[in-house]
Tab-separated table of C-alpha atoms in Angstrom:
chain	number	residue	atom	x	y	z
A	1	UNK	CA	0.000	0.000	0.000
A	2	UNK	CA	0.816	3.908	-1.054
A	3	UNK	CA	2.634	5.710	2.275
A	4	UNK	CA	1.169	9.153	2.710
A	5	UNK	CA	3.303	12.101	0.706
A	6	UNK	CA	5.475	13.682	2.811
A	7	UNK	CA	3.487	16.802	2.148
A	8	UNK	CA	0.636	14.472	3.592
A	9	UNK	CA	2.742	13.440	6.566
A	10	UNK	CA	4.185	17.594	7.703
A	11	UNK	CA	0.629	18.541	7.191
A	12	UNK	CA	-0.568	15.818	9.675
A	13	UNK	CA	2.425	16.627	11.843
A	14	UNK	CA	0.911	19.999	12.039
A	15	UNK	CA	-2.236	19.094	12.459
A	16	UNK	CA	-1.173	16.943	15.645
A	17	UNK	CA	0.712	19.853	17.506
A	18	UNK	CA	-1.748	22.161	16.564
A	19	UNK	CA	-4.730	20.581	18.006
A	20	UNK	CA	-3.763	20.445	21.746
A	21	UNK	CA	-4.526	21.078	25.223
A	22	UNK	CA	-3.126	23.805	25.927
A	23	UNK	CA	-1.359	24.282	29.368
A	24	UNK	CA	-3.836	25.722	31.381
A	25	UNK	CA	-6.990	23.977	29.564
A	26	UNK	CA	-5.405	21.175	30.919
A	27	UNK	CA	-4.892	22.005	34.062
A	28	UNK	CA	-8.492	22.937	34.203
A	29	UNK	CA	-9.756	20.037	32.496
A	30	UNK	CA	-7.951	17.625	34.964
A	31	UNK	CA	-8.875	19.495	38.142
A	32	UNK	CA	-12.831	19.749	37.091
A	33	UNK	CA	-12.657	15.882	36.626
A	34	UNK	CA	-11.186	15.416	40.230
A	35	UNK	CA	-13.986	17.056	41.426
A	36	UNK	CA	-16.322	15.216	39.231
A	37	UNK	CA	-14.876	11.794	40.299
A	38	UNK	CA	-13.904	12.814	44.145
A	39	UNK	CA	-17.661	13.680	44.013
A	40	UNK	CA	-18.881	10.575	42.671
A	41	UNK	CA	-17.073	8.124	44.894
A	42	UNK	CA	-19.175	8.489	47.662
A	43	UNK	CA	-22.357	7.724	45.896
A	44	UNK	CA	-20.773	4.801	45.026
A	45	UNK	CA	-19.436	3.490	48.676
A	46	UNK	CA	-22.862	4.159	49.880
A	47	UNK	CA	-24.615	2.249	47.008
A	48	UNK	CA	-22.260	-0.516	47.823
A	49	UNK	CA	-23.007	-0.637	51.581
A	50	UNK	CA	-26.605	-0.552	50.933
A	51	UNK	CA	-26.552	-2.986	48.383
A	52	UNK	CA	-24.393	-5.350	51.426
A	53	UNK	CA	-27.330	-4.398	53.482
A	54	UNK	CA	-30.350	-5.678	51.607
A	55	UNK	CA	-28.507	-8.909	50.687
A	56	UNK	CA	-28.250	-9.582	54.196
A	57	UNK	CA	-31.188	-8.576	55.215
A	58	UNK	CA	-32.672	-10.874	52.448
A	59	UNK	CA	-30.709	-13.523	53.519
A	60	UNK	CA	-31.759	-13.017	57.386
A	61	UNK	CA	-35.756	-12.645	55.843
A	62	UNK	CA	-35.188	-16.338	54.324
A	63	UNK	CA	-33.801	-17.490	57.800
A	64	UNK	CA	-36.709	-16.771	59.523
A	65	UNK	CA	-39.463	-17.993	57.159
A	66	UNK	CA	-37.682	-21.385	56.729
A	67	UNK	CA	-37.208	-21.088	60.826
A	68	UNK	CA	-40.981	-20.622	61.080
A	69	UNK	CA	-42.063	-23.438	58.658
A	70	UNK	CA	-39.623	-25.781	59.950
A	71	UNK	CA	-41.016	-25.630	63.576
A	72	UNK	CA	-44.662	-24.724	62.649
A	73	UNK	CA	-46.428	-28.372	63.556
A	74	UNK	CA	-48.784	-27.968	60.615
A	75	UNK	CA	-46.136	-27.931	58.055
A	76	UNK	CA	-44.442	-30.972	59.899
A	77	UNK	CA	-47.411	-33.233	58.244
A	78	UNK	CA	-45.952	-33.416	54.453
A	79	UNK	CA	-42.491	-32.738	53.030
A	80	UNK	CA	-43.048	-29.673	50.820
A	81	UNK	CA	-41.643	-30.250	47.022
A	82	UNK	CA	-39.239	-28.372	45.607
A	83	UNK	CA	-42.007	-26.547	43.633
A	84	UNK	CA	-43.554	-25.769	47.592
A	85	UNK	CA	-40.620	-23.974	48.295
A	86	UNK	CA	-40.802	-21.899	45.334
A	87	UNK	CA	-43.801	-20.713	46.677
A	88	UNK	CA	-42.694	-20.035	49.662
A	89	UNK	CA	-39.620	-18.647	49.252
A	90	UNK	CA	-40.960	-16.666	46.310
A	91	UNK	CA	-39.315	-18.117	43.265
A	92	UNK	CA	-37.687	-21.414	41.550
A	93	UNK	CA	-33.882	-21.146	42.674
A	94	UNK	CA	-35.050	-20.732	46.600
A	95	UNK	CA	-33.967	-17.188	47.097
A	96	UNK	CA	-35.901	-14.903	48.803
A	97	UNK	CA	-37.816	-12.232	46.357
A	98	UNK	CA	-37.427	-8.929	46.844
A	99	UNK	CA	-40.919	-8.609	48.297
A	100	UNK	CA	-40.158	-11.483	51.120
A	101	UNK	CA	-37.780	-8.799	52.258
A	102	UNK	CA	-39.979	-5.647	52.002
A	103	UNK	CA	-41.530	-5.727	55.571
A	104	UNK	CA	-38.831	-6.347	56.657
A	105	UNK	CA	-37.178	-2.513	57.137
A	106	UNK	CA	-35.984	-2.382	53.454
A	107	UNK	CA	-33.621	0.834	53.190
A	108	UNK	CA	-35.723	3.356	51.418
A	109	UNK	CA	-33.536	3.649	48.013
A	110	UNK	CA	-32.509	0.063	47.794
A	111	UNK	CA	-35.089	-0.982	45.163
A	112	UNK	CA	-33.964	1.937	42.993
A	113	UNK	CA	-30.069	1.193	43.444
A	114	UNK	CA	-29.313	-0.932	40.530
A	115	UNK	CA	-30.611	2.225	38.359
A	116	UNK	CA	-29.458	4.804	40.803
A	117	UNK	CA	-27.378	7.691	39.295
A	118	UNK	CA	-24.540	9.251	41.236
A	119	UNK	CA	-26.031	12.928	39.658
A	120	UNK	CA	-28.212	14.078	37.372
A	121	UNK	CA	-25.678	16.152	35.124
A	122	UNK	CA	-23.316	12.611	34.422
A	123	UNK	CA	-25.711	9.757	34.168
A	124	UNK	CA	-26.853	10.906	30.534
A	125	UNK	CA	-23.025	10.142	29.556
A	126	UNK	CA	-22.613	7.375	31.441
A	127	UNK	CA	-25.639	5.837	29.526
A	128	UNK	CA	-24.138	6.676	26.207
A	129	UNK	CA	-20.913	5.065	27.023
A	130	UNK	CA	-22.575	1.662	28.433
A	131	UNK	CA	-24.750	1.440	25.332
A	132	UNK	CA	-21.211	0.227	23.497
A	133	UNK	CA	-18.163	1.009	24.698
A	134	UNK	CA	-16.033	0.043	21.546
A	135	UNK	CA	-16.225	1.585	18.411
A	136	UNK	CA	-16.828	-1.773	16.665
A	137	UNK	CA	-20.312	-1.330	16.095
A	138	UNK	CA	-19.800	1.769	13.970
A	139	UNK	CA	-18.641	0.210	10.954
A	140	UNK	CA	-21.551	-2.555	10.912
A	141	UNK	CA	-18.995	-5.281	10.144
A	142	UNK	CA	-19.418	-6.665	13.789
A	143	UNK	CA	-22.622	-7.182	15.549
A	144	UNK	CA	-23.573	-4.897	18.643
A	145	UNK	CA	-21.713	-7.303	21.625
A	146	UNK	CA	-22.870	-7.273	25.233
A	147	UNK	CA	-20.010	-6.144	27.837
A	148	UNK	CA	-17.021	-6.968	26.782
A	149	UNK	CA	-16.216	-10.305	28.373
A	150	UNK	CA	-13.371	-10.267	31.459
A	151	UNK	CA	-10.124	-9.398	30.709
A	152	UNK	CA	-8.401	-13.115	31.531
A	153	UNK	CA	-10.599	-14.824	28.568
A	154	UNK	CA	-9.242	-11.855	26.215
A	155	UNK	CA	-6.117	-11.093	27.910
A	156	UNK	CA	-3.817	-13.742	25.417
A	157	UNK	CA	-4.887	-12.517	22.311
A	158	UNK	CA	-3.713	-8.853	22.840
A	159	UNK	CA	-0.499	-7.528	22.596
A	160	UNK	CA	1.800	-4.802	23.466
A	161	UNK	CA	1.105	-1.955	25.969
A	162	UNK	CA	-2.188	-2.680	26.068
A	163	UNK	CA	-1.894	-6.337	26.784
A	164	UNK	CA	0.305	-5.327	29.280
A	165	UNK	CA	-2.495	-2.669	30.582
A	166	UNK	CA	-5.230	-5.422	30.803
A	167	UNK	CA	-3.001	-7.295	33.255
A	168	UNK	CA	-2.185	-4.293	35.049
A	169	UNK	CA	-6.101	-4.253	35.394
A	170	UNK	CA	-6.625	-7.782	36.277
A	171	UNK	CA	-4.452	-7.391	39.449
A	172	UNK	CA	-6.118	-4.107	40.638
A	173	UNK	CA	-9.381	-4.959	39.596
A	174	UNK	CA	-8.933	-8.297	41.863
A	175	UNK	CA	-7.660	-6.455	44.411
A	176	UNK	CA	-10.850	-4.040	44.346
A	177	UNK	CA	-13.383	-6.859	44.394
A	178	UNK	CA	-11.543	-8.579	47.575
A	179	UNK	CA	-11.461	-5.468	49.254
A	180	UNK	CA	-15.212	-4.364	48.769
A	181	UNK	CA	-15.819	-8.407	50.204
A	182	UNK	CA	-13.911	-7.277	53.290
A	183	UNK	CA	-10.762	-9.614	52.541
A	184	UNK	CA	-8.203	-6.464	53.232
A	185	UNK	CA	-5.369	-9.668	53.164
A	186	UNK	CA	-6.089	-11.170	49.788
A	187	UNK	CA	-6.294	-7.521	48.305
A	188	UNK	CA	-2.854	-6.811	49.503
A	189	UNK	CA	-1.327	-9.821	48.059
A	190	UNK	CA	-2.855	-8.556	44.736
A	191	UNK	CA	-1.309	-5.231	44.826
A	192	UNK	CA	1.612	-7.052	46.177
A	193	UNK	CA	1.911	-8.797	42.784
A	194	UNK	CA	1.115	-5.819	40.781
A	195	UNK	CA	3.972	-4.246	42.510
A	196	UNK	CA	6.928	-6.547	42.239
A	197	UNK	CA	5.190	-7.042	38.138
A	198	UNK	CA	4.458	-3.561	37.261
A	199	UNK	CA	6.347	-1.104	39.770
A	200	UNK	CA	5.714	1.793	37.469
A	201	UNK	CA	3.210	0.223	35.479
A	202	UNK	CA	0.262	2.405	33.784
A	203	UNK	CA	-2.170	1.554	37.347
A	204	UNK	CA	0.377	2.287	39.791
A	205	UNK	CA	-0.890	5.498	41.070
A	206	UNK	CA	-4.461	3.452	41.373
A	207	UNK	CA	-2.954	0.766	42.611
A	208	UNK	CA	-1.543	2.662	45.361
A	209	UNK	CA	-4.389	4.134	46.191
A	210	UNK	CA	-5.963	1.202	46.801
A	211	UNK	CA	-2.943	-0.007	49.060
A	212	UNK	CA	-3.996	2.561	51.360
A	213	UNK	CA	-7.815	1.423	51.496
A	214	UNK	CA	-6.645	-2.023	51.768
A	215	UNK	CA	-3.938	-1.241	54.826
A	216	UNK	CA	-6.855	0.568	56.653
A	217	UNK	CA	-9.288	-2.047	55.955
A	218	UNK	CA	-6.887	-4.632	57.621
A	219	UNK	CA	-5.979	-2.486	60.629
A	220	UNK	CA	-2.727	-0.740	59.807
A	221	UNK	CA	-4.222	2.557	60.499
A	222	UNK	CA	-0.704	3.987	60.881
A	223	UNK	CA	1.050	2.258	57.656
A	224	UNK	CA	-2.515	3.300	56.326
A	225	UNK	CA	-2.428	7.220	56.964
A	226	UNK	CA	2.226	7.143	56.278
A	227	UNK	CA	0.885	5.397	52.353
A	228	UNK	CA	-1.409	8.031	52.176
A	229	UNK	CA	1.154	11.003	53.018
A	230	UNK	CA	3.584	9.237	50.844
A	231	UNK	CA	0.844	8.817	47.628
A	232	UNK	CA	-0.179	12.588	48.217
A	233	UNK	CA	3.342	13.444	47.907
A	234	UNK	CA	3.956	11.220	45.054
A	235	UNK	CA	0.695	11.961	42.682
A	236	UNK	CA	-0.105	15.564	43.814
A	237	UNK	CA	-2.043	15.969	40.852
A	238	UNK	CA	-3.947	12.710	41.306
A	239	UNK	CA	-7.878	11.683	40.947
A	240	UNK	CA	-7.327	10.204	44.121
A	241	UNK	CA	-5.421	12.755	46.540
A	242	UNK	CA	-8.164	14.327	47.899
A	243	UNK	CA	-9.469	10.721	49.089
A	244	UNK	CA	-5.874	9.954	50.447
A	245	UNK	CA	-5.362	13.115	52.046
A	246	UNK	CA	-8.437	11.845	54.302
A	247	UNK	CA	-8.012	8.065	54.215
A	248	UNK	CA	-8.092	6.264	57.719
A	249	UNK	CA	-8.726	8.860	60.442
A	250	UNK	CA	-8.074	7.805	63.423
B	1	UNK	CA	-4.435	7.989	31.174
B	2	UNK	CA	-5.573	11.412	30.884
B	3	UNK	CA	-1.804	12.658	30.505
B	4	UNK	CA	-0.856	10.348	27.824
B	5	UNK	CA	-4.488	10.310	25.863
B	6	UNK	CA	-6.063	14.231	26.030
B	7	UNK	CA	-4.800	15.203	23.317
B	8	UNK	CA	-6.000	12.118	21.527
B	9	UNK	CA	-9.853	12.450	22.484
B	10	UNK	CA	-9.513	16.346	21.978
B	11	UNK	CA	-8.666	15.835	18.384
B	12	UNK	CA	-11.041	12.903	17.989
B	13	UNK	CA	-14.029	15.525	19.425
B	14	UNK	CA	-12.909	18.182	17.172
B	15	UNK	CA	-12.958	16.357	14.137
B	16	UNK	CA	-16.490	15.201	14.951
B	17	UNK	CA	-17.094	19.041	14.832
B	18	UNK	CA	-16.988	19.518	18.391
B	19	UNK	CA	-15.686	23.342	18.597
B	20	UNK	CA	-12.703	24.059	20.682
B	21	UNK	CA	-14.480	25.591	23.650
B	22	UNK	CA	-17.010	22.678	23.813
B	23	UNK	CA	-14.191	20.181	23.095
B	24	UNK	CA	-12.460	20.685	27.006
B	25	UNK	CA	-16.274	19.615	28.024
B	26	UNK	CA	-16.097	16.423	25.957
B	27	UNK	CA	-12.539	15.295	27.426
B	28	UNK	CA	-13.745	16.027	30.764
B	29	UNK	CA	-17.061	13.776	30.175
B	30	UNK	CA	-15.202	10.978	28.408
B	31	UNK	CA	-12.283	10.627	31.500
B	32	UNK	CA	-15.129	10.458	33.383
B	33	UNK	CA	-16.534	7.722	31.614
B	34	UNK	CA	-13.150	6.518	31.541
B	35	UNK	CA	-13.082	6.452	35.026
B	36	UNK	CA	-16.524	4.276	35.341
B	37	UNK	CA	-15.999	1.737	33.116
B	38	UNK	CA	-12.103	1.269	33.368
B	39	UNK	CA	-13.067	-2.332	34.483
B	40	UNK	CA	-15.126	-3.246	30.657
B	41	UNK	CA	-12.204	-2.530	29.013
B	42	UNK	CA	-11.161	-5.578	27.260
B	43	UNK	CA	-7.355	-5.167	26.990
B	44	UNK	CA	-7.894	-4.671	23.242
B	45	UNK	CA	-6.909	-1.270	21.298
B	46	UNK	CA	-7.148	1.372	23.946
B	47	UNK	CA	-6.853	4.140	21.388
B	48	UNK	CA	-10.245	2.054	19.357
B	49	UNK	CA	-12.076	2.290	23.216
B	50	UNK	CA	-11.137	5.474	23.692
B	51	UNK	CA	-12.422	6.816	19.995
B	52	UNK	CA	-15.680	4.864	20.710
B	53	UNK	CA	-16.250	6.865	23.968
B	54	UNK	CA	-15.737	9.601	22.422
B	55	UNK	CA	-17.854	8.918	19.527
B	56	UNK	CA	-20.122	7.932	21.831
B	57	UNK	CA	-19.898	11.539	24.087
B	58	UNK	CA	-19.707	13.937	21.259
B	59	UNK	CA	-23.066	12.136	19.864
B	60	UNK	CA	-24.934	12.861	22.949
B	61	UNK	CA	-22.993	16.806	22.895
B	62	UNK	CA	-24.610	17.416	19.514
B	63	UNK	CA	-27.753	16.252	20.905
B	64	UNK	CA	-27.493	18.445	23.697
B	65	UNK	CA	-26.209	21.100	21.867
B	66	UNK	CA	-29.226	21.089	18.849
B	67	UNK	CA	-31.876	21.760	21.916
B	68	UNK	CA	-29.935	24.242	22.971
B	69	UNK	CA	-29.842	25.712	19.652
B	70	UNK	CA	-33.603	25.034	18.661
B	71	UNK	CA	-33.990	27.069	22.167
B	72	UNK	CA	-32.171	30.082	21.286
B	73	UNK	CA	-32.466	30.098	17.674
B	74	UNK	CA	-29.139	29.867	17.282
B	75	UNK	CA	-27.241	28.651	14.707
B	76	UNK	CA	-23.474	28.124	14.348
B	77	UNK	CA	-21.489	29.525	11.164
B	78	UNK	CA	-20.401	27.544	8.600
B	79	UNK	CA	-16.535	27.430	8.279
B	80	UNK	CA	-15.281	29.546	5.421
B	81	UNK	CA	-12.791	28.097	3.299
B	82	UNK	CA	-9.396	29.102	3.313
B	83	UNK	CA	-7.847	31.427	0.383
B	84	UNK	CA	-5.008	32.723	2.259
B	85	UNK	CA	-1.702	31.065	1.413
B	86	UNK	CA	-0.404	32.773	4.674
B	87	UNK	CA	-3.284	31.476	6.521
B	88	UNK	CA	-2.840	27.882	4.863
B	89	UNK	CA	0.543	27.774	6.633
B	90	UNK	CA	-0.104	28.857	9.856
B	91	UNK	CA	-1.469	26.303	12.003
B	92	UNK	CA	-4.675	27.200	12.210
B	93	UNK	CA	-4.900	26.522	8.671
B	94	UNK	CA	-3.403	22.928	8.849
B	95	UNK	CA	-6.417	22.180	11.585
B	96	UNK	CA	-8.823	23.401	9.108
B	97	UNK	CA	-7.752	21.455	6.644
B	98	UNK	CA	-7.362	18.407	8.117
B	99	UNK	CA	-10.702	18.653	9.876
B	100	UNK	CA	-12.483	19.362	6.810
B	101	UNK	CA	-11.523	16.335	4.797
B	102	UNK	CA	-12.027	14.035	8.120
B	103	UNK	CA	-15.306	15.698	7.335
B	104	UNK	CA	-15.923	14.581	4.315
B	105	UNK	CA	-14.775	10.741	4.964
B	106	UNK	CA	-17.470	8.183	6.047
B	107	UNK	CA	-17.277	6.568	9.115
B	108	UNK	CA	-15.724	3.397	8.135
B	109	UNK	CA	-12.641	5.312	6.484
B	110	UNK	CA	-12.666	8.307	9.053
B	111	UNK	CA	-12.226	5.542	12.059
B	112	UNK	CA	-9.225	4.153	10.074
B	113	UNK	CA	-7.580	7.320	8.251
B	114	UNK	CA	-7.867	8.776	12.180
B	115	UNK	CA	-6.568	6.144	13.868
B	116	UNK	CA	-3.581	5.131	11.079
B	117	UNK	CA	-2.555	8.295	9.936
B	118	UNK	CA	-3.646	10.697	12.607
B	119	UNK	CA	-2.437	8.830	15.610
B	120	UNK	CA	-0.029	6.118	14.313
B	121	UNK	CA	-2.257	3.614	15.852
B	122	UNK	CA	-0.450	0.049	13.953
B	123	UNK	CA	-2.429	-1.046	11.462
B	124	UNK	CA	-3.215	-5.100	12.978
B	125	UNK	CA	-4.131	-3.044	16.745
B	126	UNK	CA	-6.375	-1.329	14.781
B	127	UNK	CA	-7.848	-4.611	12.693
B	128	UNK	CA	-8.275	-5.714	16.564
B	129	UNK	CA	-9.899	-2.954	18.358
B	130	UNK	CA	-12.339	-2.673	15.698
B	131	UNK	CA	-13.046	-6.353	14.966
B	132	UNK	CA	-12.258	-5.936	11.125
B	133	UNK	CA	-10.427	-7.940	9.031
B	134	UNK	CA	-6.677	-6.593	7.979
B	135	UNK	CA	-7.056	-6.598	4.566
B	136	UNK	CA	-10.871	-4.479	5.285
B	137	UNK	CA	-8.379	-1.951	7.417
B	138	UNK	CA	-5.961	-1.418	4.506
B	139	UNK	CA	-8.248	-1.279	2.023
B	140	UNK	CA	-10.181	1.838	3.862
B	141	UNK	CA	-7.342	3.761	4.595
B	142	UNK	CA	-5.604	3.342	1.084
B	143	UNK	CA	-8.977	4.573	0.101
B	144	UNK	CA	-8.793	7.974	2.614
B	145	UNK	CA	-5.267	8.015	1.724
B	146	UNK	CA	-5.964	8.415	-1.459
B	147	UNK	CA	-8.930	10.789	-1.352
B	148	UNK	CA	-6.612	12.654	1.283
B	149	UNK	CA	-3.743	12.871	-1.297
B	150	UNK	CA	-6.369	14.550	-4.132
B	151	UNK	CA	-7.163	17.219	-1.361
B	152	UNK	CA	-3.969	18.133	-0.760
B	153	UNK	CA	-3.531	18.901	-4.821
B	154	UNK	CA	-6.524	20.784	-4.807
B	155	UNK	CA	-5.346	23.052	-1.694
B	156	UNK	CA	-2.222	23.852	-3.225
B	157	UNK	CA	-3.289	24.483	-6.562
B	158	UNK	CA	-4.283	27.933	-7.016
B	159	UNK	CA	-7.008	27.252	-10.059
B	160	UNK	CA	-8.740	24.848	-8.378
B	161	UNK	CA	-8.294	26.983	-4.987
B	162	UNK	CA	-9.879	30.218	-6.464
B	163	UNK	CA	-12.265	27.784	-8.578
């Protein structure tokens, strides 16, 4: 295939130093988005604890209806079928239904929290970007694909920095989901790994972050809070600072 | 991310016609997006993700930005060509240009041409991202190239230029 002219290359040379942040757009850019995320984090941390609450209270709502039947002498007569305790417990796979757990206190927003917005002014975005994330669909040579699938099924057939980034991810992302289960240990061994693999990999700065949530989470409120000085110092300009610079009070 | 790809999605937002002012908005919104769905990306192109979001966030600009406009009555000049040889060589001109033809490309070649050429995004990362075939990717951006080259003659030749 043709290369581009070299008038066609200086011309896109200029083009690509031409259209640029500029300085102080950047600046500006990058500080309004730390606001936006710093702001949206704790939506998010009380969505998950709320979420954490209705499953357990579901759960406990089970407990006590299978408690009840179980020592309730009229029930004692028959063995229920698996279809009875469909019934009872509200549908097939013998999980509680939402509306077993209704009289039971539900938090006000928890049936809206799978739809909840963290504001008003971001959820129209966030919509357009979870319609497709990929551009694939634009060319109408690929159909319209669910989520993309999980990064260790796809992970081998990339390559590069972006192979590299999706392993980066893994690790973090692992170390994430243990944490928000309350297993501070087994997040620190992930971050561990992504250390000694990726020191100054591409998810460092979120990786430390996440050190410092994971050290408070397991009781090192000190180490904690001396992570957090040390990340504040290191990423001044971070997403994250503002978080760190109020991680683990005492 | 942001420091190594702002740039990228500023130029990808501009040459969806996304005017400069209104462009800092649309990096903003898709690092934010960015920032949500970090965890669905699928390790493949990150430039191809990136473009998409964008694509995706300038869409729902325009949308935003056509109520705004049927509100107010408003309505945004067209870009006049450029006859200025000076002007052709400052920069300004070489953004005009360039976001003019993107312009004129469809959105199978404009994905490609902006990704290859543009960005110097390798052609088989780009075949991946997208979920094309290699031989589809070449053939679309020898086609922009092309097209791209036949611009160029016409903006430096002064009969065609002045018609």
């Amino acid at each position: 295939m043709a290369e581009p002219s070299d008038d066609a290359r200086e011309l896109l040379a200029r083009y690509r130093s031409a259209r640029v942040l500029e300085t102080r757009a950047r600046a500006c850019v990058h500080a309004r988005l730390v606001a936006s995320i710093d702001g949206s984090l704790v939506p998010d941390r009380r969505r998950l604890v709320l979420t954490v609450a209705a499953v357990a209270l579901a759960t406990a709502a089970a407990v006590v209806l299978a408690a009840s039947w179980w020592w309730d002498p009229s029930q004692a007569v028959a063995t229920p079928s698996p279809r009875d305790d469909a019934a009872m417990f509200g549908h097939d796979d013998g999980t509680p239904r939402q509306t077993v757990i209704q009289p039971a206190e539900p938090p006000p927003r928890v049936a809206a929290l799978p739809t909840a917005d963290p504001g008003p002014a971001t959820a129209p975005i966030d919509d357009v970007a979870t319609s497709s994330p990929t551009p694939r669909s634009i060319d109408g040579a690929s159909p319209p694909g669910p989520i993309p699938a999980p990064i260790p099924a796809l992970a081998p057939a990339t390559r590069g920095p972006d192979r590299v980034l999706a392993q980066e991810l893994a690790l973090v992302r692992a170390a994430r989901l243990a944490l928000d289960v309350g297993d501070a240990a087994a997040a620190l061994e992930h971050l561990a790994t992504h250390s000694s693999r990726f020191a100054e990999g591409q998810l460092a700065e979120e990786r430390d972050s996440v050190r410092v949530e994971a050290l408070c989470a397991a009781g090192k409120g000190a180490q904690a809070r001396a992570e957090a000085q040390l990340f504040v110092r290191r990423w001044p300009d971070s997403t994250h600072a503002a978080r760190m610079a109020r991680a683990c009070p005492r | 991310m942001y420091r190594d790809h702002a740039d990228f999605v500023l130029r990808v937002a501009c040459q969806f016609g996304v005017g400069q002012a209104h462009a800092e908005d649309v990096v903003h919104d898709v690092f934010l997006v960015v920032h949500r769905r970090l965890h669905e990306y699928d390790g493949r192109s990150l430039r191809s993700w990136l473009y998409g979001i964008t694509r995706r966030v300038v869409a729902h600009h325009h949308r935003g930005a056509a109520r705004t406009r049927r509100r107010e009555h408003d309505h945004a000049p067209v870009p006049r060509p450029i006859a200025d040889p000076e002007q052709r060589a400052a920069m300004a001109g070489a953004v005009a240009i360039v976001e003019r033809f993107v312009a004129t490309l469809d959105e199978a070649q404009r994905t490609v041409f902006v990704l290859a050429d543009i960005e110097g995004t390798p052609i088989p990362e780009i075949a991946e991202g997208l979920g094309l075939n290699l031989n589809t990717v070449y053939s679309r951006l020898r086609l922009a190239r092309r097209r791209f080259e036949a611009m160029l003659v016409g903006v430096r030749s002064p009969e065609v230029r002045d018609g």
